[in-house]
Coordinates of C-alpha atoms in Angstrom, one line a residue:
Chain A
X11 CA -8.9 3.4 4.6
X12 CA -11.6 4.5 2.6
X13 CA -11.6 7.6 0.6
X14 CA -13.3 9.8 3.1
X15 CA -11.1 9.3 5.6
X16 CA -8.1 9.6 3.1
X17 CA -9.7 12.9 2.1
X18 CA -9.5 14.0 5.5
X19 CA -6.4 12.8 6.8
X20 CA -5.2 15.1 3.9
X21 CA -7.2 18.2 4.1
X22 CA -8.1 17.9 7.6
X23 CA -11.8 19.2 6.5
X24 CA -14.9 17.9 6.1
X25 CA -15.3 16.3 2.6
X26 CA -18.4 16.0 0.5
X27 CA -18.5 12.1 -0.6
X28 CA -17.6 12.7 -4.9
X29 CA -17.3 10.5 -7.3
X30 CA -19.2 6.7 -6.8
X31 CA -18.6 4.7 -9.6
X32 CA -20.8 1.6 -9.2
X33 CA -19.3 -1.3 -11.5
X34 CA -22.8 -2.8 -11.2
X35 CA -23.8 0.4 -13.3
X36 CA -26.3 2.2 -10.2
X37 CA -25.6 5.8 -10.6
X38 CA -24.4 6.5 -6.9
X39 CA -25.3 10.1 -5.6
X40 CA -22.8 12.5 -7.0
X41 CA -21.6 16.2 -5.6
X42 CA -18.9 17.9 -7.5
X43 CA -17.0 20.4 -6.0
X44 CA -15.7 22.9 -9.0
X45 CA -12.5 23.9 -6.8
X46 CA -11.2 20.2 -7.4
X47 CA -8.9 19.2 -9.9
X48 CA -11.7 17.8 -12.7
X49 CA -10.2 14.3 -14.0
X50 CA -11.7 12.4 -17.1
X51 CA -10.1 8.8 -17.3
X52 CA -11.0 6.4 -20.2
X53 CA -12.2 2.9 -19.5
X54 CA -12.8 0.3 -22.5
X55 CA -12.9 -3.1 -22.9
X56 CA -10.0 -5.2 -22.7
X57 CA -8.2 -2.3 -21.1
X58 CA -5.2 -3.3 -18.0
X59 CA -7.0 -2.8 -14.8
X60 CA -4.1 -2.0 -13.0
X61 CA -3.4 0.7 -15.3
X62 CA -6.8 2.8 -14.2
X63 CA -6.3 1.9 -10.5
X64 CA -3.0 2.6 -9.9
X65 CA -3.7 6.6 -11.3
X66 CA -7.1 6.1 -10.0
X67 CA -5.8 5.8 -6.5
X68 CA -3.4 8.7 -6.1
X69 CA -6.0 11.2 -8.0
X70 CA -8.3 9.9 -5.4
X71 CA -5.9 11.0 -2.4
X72 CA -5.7 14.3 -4.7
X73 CA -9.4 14.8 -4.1
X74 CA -10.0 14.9 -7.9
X75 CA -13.4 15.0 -9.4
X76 CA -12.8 12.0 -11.1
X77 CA -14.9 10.9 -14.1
X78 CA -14.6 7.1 -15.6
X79 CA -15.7 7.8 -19.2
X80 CA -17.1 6.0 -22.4
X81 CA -19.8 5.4 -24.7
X82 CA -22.3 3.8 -22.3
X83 CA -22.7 3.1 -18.7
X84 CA -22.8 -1.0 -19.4
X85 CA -19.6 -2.9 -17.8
X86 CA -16.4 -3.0 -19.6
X87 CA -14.1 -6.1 -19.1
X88 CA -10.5 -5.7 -18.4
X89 CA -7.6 -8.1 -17.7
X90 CA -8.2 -9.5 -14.5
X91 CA -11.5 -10.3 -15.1
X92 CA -13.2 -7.5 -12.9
X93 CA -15.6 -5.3 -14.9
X94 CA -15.7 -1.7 -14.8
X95 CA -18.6 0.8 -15.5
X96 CA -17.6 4.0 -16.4
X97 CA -19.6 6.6 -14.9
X98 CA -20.5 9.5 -17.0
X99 CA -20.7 9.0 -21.1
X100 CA -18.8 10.5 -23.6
X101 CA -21.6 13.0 -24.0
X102 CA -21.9 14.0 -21.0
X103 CA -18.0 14.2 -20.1
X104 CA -16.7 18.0 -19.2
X105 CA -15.6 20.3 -21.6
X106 CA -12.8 22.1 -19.3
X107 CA -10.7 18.9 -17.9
X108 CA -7.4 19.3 -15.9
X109 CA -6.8 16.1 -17.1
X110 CA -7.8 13.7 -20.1
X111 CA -6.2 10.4 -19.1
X112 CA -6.1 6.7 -21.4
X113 CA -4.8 3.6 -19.5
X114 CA -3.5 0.8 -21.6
X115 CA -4.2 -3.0 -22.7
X116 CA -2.6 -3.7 -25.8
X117 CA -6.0 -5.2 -27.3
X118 CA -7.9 -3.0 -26.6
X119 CA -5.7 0.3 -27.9
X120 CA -5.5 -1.3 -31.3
X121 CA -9.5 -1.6 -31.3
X122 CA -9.4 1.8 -30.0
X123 CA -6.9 3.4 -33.0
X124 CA -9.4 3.0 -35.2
X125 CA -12.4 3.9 -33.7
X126 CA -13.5 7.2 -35.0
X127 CA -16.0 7.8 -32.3
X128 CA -13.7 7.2 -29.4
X129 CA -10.8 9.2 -31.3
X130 CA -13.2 12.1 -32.0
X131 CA -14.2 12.8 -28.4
X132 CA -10.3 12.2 -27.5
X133 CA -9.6 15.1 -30.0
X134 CA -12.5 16.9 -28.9
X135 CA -11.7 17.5 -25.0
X136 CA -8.2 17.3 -25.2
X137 CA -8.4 20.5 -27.0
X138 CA -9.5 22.4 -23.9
X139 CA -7.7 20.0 -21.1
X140 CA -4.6 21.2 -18.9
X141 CA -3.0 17.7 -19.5
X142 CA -3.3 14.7 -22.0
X143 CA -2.2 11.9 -20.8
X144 CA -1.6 8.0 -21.2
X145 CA 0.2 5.1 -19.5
X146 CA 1.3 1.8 -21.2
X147 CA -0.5 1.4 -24.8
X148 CA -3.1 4.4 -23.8
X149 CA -0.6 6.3 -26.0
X150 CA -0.8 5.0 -29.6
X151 CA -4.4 5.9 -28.7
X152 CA -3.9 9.3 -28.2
X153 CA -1.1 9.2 -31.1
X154 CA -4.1 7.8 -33.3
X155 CA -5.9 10.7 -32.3
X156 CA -3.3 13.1 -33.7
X157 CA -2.7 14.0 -30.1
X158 CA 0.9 13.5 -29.8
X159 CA 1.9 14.7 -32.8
X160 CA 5.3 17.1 -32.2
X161 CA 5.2 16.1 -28.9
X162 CA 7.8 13.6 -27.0
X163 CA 6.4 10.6 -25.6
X164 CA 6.5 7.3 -24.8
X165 CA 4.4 3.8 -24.1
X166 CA 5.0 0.4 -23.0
X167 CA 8.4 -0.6 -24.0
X168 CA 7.1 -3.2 -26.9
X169 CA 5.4 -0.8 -28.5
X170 CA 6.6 2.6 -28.1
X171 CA 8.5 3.0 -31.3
X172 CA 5.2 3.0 -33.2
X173 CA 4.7 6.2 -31.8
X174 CA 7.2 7.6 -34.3
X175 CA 4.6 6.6 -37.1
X176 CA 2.0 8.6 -36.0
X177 CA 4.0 11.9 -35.2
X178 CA 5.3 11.7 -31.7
X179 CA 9.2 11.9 -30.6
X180 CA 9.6 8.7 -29.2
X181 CA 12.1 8.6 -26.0
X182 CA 12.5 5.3 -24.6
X183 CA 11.7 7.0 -20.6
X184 CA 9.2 5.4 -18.2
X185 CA 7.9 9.1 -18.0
X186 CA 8.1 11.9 -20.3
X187 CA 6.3 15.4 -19.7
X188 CA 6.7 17.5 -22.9
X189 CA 4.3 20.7 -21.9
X190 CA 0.8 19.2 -21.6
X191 CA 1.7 16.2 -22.4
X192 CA 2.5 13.9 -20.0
X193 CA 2.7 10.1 -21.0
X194 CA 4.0 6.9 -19.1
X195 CA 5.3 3.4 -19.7
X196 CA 4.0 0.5 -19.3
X197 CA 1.6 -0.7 -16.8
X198 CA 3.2 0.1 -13.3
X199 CA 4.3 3.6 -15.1
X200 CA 0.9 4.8 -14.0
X201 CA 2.3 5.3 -10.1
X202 CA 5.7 7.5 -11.2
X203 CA 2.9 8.7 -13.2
X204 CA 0.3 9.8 -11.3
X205 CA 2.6 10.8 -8.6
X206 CA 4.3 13.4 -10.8
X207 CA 0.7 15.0 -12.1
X208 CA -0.4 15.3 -8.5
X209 CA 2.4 17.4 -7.7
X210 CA 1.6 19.5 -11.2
X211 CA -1.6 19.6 -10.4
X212 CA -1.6 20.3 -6.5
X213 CA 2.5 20.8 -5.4
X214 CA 4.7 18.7 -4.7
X215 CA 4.1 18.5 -0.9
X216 CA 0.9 17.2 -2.0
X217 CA 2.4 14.5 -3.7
X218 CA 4.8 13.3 -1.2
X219 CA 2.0 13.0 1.3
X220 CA 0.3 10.6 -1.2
X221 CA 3.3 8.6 -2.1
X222 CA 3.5 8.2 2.3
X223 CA 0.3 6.8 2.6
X224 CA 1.0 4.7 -0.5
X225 CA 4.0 3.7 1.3
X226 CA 5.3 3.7 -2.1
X227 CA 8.9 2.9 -1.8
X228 CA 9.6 0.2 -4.4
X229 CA 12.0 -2.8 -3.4
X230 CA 11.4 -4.9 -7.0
X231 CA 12.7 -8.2 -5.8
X232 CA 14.3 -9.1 -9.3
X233 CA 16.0 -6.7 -11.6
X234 CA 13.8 -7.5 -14.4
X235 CA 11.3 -4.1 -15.6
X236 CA 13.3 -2.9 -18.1
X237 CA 14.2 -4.5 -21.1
X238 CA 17.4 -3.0 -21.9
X239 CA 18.5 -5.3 -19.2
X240 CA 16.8 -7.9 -19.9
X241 CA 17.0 -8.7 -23.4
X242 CA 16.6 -12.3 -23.7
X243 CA 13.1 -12.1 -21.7
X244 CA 12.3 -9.5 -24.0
X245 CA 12.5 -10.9 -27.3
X246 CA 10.5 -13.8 -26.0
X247 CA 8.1 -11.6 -24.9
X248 CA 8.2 -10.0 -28.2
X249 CA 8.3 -13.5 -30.0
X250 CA 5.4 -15.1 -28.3
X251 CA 3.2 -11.6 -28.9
X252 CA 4.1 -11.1 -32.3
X253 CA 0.5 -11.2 -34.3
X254 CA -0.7 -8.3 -31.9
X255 CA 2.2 -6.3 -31.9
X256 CA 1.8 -6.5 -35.7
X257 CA -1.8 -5.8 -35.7
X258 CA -0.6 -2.4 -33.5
X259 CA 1.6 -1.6 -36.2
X260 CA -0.8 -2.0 -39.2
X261 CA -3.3 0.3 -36.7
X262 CA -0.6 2.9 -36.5
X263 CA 0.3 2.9 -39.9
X264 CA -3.7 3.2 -40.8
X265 CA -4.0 5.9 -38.2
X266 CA -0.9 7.4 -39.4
X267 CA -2.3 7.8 -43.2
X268 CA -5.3 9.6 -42.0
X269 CA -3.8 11.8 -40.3
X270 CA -2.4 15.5 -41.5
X271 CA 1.3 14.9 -40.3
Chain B
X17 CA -3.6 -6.8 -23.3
X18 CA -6.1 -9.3 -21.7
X19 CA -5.5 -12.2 -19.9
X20 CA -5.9 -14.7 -22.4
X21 CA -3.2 -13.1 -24.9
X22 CA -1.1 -13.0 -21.6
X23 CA -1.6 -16.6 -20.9
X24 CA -0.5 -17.1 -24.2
X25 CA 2.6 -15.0 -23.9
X26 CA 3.9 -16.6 -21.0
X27 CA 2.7 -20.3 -21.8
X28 CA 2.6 -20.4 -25.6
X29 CA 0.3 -22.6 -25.0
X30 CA -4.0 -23.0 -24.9
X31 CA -5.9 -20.8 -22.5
X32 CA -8.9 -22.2 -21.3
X33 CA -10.9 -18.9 -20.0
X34 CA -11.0 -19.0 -16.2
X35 CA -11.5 -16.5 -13.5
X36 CA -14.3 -14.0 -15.1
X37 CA -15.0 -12.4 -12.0
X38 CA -18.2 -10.4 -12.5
X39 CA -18.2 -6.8 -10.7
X40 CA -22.4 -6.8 -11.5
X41 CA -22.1 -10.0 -9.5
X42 CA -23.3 -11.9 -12.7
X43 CA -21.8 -15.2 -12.6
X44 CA -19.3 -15.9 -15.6
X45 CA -18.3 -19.3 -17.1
X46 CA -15.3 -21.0 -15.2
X47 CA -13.2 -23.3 -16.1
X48 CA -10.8 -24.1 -13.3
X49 CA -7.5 -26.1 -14.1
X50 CA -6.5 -28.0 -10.8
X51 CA -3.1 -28.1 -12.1
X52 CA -2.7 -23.9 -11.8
X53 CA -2.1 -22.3 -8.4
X54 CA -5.3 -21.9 -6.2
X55 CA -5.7 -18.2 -4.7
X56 CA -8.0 -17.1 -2.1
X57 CA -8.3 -13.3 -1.8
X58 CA -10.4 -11.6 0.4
X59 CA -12.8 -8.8 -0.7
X60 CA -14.7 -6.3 1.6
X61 CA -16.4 -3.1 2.3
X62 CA -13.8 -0.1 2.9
X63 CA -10.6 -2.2 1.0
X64 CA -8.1 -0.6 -0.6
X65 CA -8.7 -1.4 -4.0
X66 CA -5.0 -1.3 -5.1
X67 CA -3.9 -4.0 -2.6
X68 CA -6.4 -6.4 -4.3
X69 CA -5.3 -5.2 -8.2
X70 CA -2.1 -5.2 -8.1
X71 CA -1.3 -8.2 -6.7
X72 CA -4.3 -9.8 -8.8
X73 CA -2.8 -8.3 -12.0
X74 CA 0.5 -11.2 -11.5
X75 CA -1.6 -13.5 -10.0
X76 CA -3.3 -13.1 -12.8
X77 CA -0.5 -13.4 -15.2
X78 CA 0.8 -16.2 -12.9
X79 CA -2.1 -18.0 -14.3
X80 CA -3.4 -19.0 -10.8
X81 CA -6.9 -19.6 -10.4
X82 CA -8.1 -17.0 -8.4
X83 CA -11.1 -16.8 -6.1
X84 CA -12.2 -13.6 -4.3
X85 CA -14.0 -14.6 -1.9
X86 CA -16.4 -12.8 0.8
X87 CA -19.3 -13.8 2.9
X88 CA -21.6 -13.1 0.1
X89 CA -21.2 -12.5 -3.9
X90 CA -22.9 -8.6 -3.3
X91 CA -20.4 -6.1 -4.5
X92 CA -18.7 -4.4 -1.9
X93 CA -17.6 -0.7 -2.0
X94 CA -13.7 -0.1 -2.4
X95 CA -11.4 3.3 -1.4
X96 CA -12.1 4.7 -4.9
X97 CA -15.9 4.2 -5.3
X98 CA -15.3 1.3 -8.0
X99 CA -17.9 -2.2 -6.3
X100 CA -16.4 -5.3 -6.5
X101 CA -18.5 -8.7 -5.8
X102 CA -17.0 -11.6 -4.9
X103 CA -16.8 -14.9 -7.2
X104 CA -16.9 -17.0 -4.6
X105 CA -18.6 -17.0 -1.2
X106 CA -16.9 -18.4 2.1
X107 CA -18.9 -21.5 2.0
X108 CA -17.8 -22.7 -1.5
X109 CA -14.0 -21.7 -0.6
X110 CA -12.0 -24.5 -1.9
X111 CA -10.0 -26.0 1.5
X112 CA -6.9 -26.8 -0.4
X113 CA -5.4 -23.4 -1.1
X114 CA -2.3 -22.5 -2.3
X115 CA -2.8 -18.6 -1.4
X116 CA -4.8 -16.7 1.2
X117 CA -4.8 -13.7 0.9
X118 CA -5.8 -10.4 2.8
X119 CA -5.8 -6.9 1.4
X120 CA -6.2 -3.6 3.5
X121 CA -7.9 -0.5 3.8
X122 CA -7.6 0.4 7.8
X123 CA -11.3 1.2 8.4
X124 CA -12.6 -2.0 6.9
X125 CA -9.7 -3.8 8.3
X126 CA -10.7 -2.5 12.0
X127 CA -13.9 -3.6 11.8
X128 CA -12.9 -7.6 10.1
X129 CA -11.1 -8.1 13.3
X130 CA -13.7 -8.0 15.5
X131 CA -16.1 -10.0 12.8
X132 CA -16.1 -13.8 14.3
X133 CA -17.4 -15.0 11.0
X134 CA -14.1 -13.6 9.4
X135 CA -11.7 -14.7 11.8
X136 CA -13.3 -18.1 11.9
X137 CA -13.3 -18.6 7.6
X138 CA -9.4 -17.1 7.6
X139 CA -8.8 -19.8 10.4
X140 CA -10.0 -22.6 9.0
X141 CA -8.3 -21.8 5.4
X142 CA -5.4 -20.9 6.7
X143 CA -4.7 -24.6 8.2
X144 CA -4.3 -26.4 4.8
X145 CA -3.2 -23.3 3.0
X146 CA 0.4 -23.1 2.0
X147 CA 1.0 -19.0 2.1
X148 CA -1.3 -17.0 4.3
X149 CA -0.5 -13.6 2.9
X150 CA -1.5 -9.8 3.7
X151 CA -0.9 -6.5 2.3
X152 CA -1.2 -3.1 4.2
X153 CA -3.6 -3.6 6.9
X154 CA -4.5 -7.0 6.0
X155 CA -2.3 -8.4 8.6
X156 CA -4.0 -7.0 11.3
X157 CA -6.7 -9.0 10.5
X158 CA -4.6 -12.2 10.1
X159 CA -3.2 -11.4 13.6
X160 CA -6.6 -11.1 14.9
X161 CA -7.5 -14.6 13.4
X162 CA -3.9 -15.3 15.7
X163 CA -2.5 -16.5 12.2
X164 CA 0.5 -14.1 12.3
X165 CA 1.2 -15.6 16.5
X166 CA 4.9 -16.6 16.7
X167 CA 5.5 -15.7 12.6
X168 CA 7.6 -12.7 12.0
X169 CA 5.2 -10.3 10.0
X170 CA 5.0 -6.7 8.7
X171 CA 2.0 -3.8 7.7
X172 CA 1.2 -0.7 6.4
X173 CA 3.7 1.4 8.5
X174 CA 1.2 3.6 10.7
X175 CA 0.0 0.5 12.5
X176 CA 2.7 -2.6 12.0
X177 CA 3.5 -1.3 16.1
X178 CA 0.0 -3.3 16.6
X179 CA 1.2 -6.7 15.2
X180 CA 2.7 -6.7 18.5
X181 CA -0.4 -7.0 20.4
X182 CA -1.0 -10.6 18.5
X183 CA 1.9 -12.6 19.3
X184 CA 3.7 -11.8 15.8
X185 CA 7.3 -10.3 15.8
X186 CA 6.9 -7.0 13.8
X187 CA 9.7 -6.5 11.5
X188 CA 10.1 -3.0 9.8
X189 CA 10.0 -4.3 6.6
X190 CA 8.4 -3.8 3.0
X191 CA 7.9 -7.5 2.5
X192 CA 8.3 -10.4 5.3
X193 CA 8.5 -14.0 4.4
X194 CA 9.0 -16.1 7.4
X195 CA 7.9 -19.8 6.1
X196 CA 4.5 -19.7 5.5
X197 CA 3.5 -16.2 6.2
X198 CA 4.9 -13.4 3.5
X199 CA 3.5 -10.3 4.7
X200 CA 3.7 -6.6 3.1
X201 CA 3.7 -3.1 4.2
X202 CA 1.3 -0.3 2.9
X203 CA -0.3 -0.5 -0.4
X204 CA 1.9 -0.2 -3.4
X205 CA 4.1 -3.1 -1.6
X206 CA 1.6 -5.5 -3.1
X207 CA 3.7 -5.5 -6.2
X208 CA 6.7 -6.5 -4.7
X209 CA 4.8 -9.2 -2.8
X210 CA 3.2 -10.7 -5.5
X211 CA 5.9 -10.4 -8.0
X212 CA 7.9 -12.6 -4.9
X213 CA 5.0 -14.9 -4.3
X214 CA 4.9 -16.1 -8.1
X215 CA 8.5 -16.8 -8.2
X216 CA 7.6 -19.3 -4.7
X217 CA 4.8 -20.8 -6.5
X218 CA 6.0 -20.9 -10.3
X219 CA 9.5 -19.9 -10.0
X220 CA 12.0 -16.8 -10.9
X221 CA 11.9 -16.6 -14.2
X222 CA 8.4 -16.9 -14.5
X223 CA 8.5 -14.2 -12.2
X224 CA 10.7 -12.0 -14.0
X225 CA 9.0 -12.1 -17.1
X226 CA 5.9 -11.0 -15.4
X227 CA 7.8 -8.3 -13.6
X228 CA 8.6 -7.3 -17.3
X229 CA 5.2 -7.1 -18.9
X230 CA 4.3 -4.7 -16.2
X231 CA 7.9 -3.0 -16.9
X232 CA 7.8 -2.7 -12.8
X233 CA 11.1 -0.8 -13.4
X234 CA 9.8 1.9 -10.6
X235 CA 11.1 5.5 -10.7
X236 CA 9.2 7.2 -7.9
X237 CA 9.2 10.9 -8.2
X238 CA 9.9 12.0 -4.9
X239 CA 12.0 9.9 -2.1
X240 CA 8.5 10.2 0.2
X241 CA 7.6 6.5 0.4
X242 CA 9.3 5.6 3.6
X243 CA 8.4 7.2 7.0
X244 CA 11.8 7.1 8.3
X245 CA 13.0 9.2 6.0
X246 CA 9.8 11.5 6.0
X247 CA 9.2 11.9 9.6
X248 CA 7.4 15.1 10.2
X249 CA 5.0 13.8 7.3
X250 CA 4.7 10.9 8.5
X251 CA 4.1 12.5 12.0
X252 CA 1.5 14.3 10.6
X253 CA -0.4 11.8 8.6
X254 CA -0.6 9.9 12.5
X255 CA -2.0 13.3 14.3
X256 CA -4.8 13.2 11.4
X257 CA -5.8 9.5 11.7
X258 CA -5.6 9.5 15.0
X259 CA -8.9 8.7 16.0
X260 CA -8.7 5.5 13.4
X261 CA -5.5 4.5 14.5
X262 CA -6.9 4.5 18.4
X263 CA -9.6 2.6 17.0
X264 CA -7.2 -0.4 15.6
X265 CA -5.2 -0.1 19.0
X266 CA -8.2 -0.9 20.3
X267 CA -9.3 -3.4 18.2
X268 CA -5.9 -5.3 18.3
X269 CA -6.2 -5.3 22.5
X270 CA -10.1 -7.0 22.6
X271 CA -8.4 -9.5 19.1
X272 CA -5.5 -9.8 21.8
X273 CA -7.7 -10.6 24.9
X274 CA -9.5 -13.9 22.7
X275 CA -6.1 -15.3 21.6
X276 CA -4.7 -17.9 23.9
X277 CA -1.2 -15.8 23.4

């Protein structure tokens, strides 16, 4: 189904076509409805596709007026290959967001936690936004930011704990909402994610129509997402990324010295 | 993280760069390793772009060598406005596959089963390929190509009824594996199907680790991902896609009238 019709099926209206992104960097002809829920989601390079898309998808059933935001217009890469454009710049993103969203990608957060021009417009419109939010290593970016300081939160499992270096309460949940701050776990987080701010940000019958049309009604074949039950896979995991989980830490403890804690 | 630092995480071994699909439909540099798992997946105008991503992110991982494939390398428009362009057109589809795969997106689906030159590629693939594979409404269009005639088979659950109407024995199911077809139900089942896909092609444990980068430990929200337990939503969601539904009854009648059945 395309969007249109998903907007419809929902609303039963008439819908006004929003947000095109064009990956190939056209500006697509864009209305914005100010009644809709205004959504500014980060894309970067070397960021988890899956992680934008998954959100991506149920804001879109939400009828958000979804921005895809960064420095320039030109393609991002992510992990699959696929390139992204984001489609409005950090200049030109919305002051008054309902939402300020980071996905994940664990190379590309650490780039990003030192970045002072991508952490300044993070601090910037999170100031004014209804919810900050992140899913898998989108987090230490917004801890780098100061943004989770005092707050609890969590991250993709290998990672979360440097959270507690820059601030943040770390709780090892696949979701934690702590006021407006609403972070997820890793990767597939971002549907338990975007699930639960639909209903915040809409109600909750809202949200259980999306999660229909998602069909989403997990059946993992293998009892194997969480490490606490799967240690052994785990520590390999852990073993085998080693360098860049360290680089992550040296980022958080940099970030973590500049900022006021 | 990116896919090379995966590869390197699963294999602990060299990556050679592969699959850099190009959403500005500028070619990339491949490097294909005829050793890895070869994957077919269709692209097209009106999919759902979380069937493709999701199960592309493990495929990914799976370090298969993946091809998305359309009639033509222009991008085509997806459910949330993001293009994506195929890397590989039907004409330079390798014929030994390991994978074919079909994602959905009901509009888009509707109109692929009545397209000959579809049918005819997914056909002709599908005879040396050892999994022909949908998600969501991608199985209507394998039962329109008659691939899914005799097989036991599933779909998104608003129009799995139809599979009826080609010759395949619809089975209520969020994943269906009957020896070479493995078919999934609506959308977010992608995960499941893919995450039970690389365990057939690789095996369970590569499988499980994969399942535990993505920490696919799901926690939906709400228990609203099954229509039999959400009837008068799921009631509703068929009065207000009526008219598209009609049109896929329709469309799996005329697929139904040009398979010798």
């Amino acid at each position: 189904m395309n969007r249109r019709d998903v907007a419809r099926t929902l609303a039963g209206a008439a819908f006004v076509p929003a947000i095109l992104a064009s990956a190939a960097g056209v500006a697509q002809p864009v209305n914005r409805d100010p009644s809709r829920p205004k959504i500014a989601m980060l894309v970067y390079p070397d960021m988890i596709l899956l992680d934008l898309v998954g959100p991506q998808t149920v804001f879109s059933l939400a009828m958000a007026d979804i921005h895809l935001v960064w420095k320039t217009r030109a393609p991002v890469t992510t992990d699959v290959g696929l390139a992204v454009a984001a489609t409005t710049t950090f200049a030109d993103c919305p002051r008054d967001l309902d939402v300020l969203f980071v996905p994940g990608g664990l190379k590309g957060s650490v780039a990003l936690m030192g970045d002072e021009e991508v952490l300044t417009f993070l601090d910037d419109r999170a100031r004014n936004a209804k919810y900050v939010t992140s899913v898998c290593t989108g987090a230490l970016v917004l801890a780098a930011a100061g943004l989770l300081k005092g707050y609890r939160a969590t991250s993709h499992w290998y990672v979360r704990d440097l959270l507690g270096l820059l601030g943040a309460t770390v709780v090892p949940d696949r979701l934690v909402v702590d006021r407006s701050r609403v972070t997820g776990g890793g990767v597939t987080a971002g549907l338990d994610f975007a699930l639960t701010l639909a209903a915040l940000l809409r109600d909750e019958d809202f949200a259980r129509r999306i999660q229909l049309i998602l069909e989403y009604d997990p059946k993992p074949p293998f009892d194997a997402g969480a490490p606490e039950r799967n240690g052994s896979i785990a520590e390999d995991i852990r073993h085998r990324r080693a360098p860049l989980l360290e680089a992550a830490r040296e980022a958080a403890l940099r970030a973590g010295r500049r900022l006021p804690l």
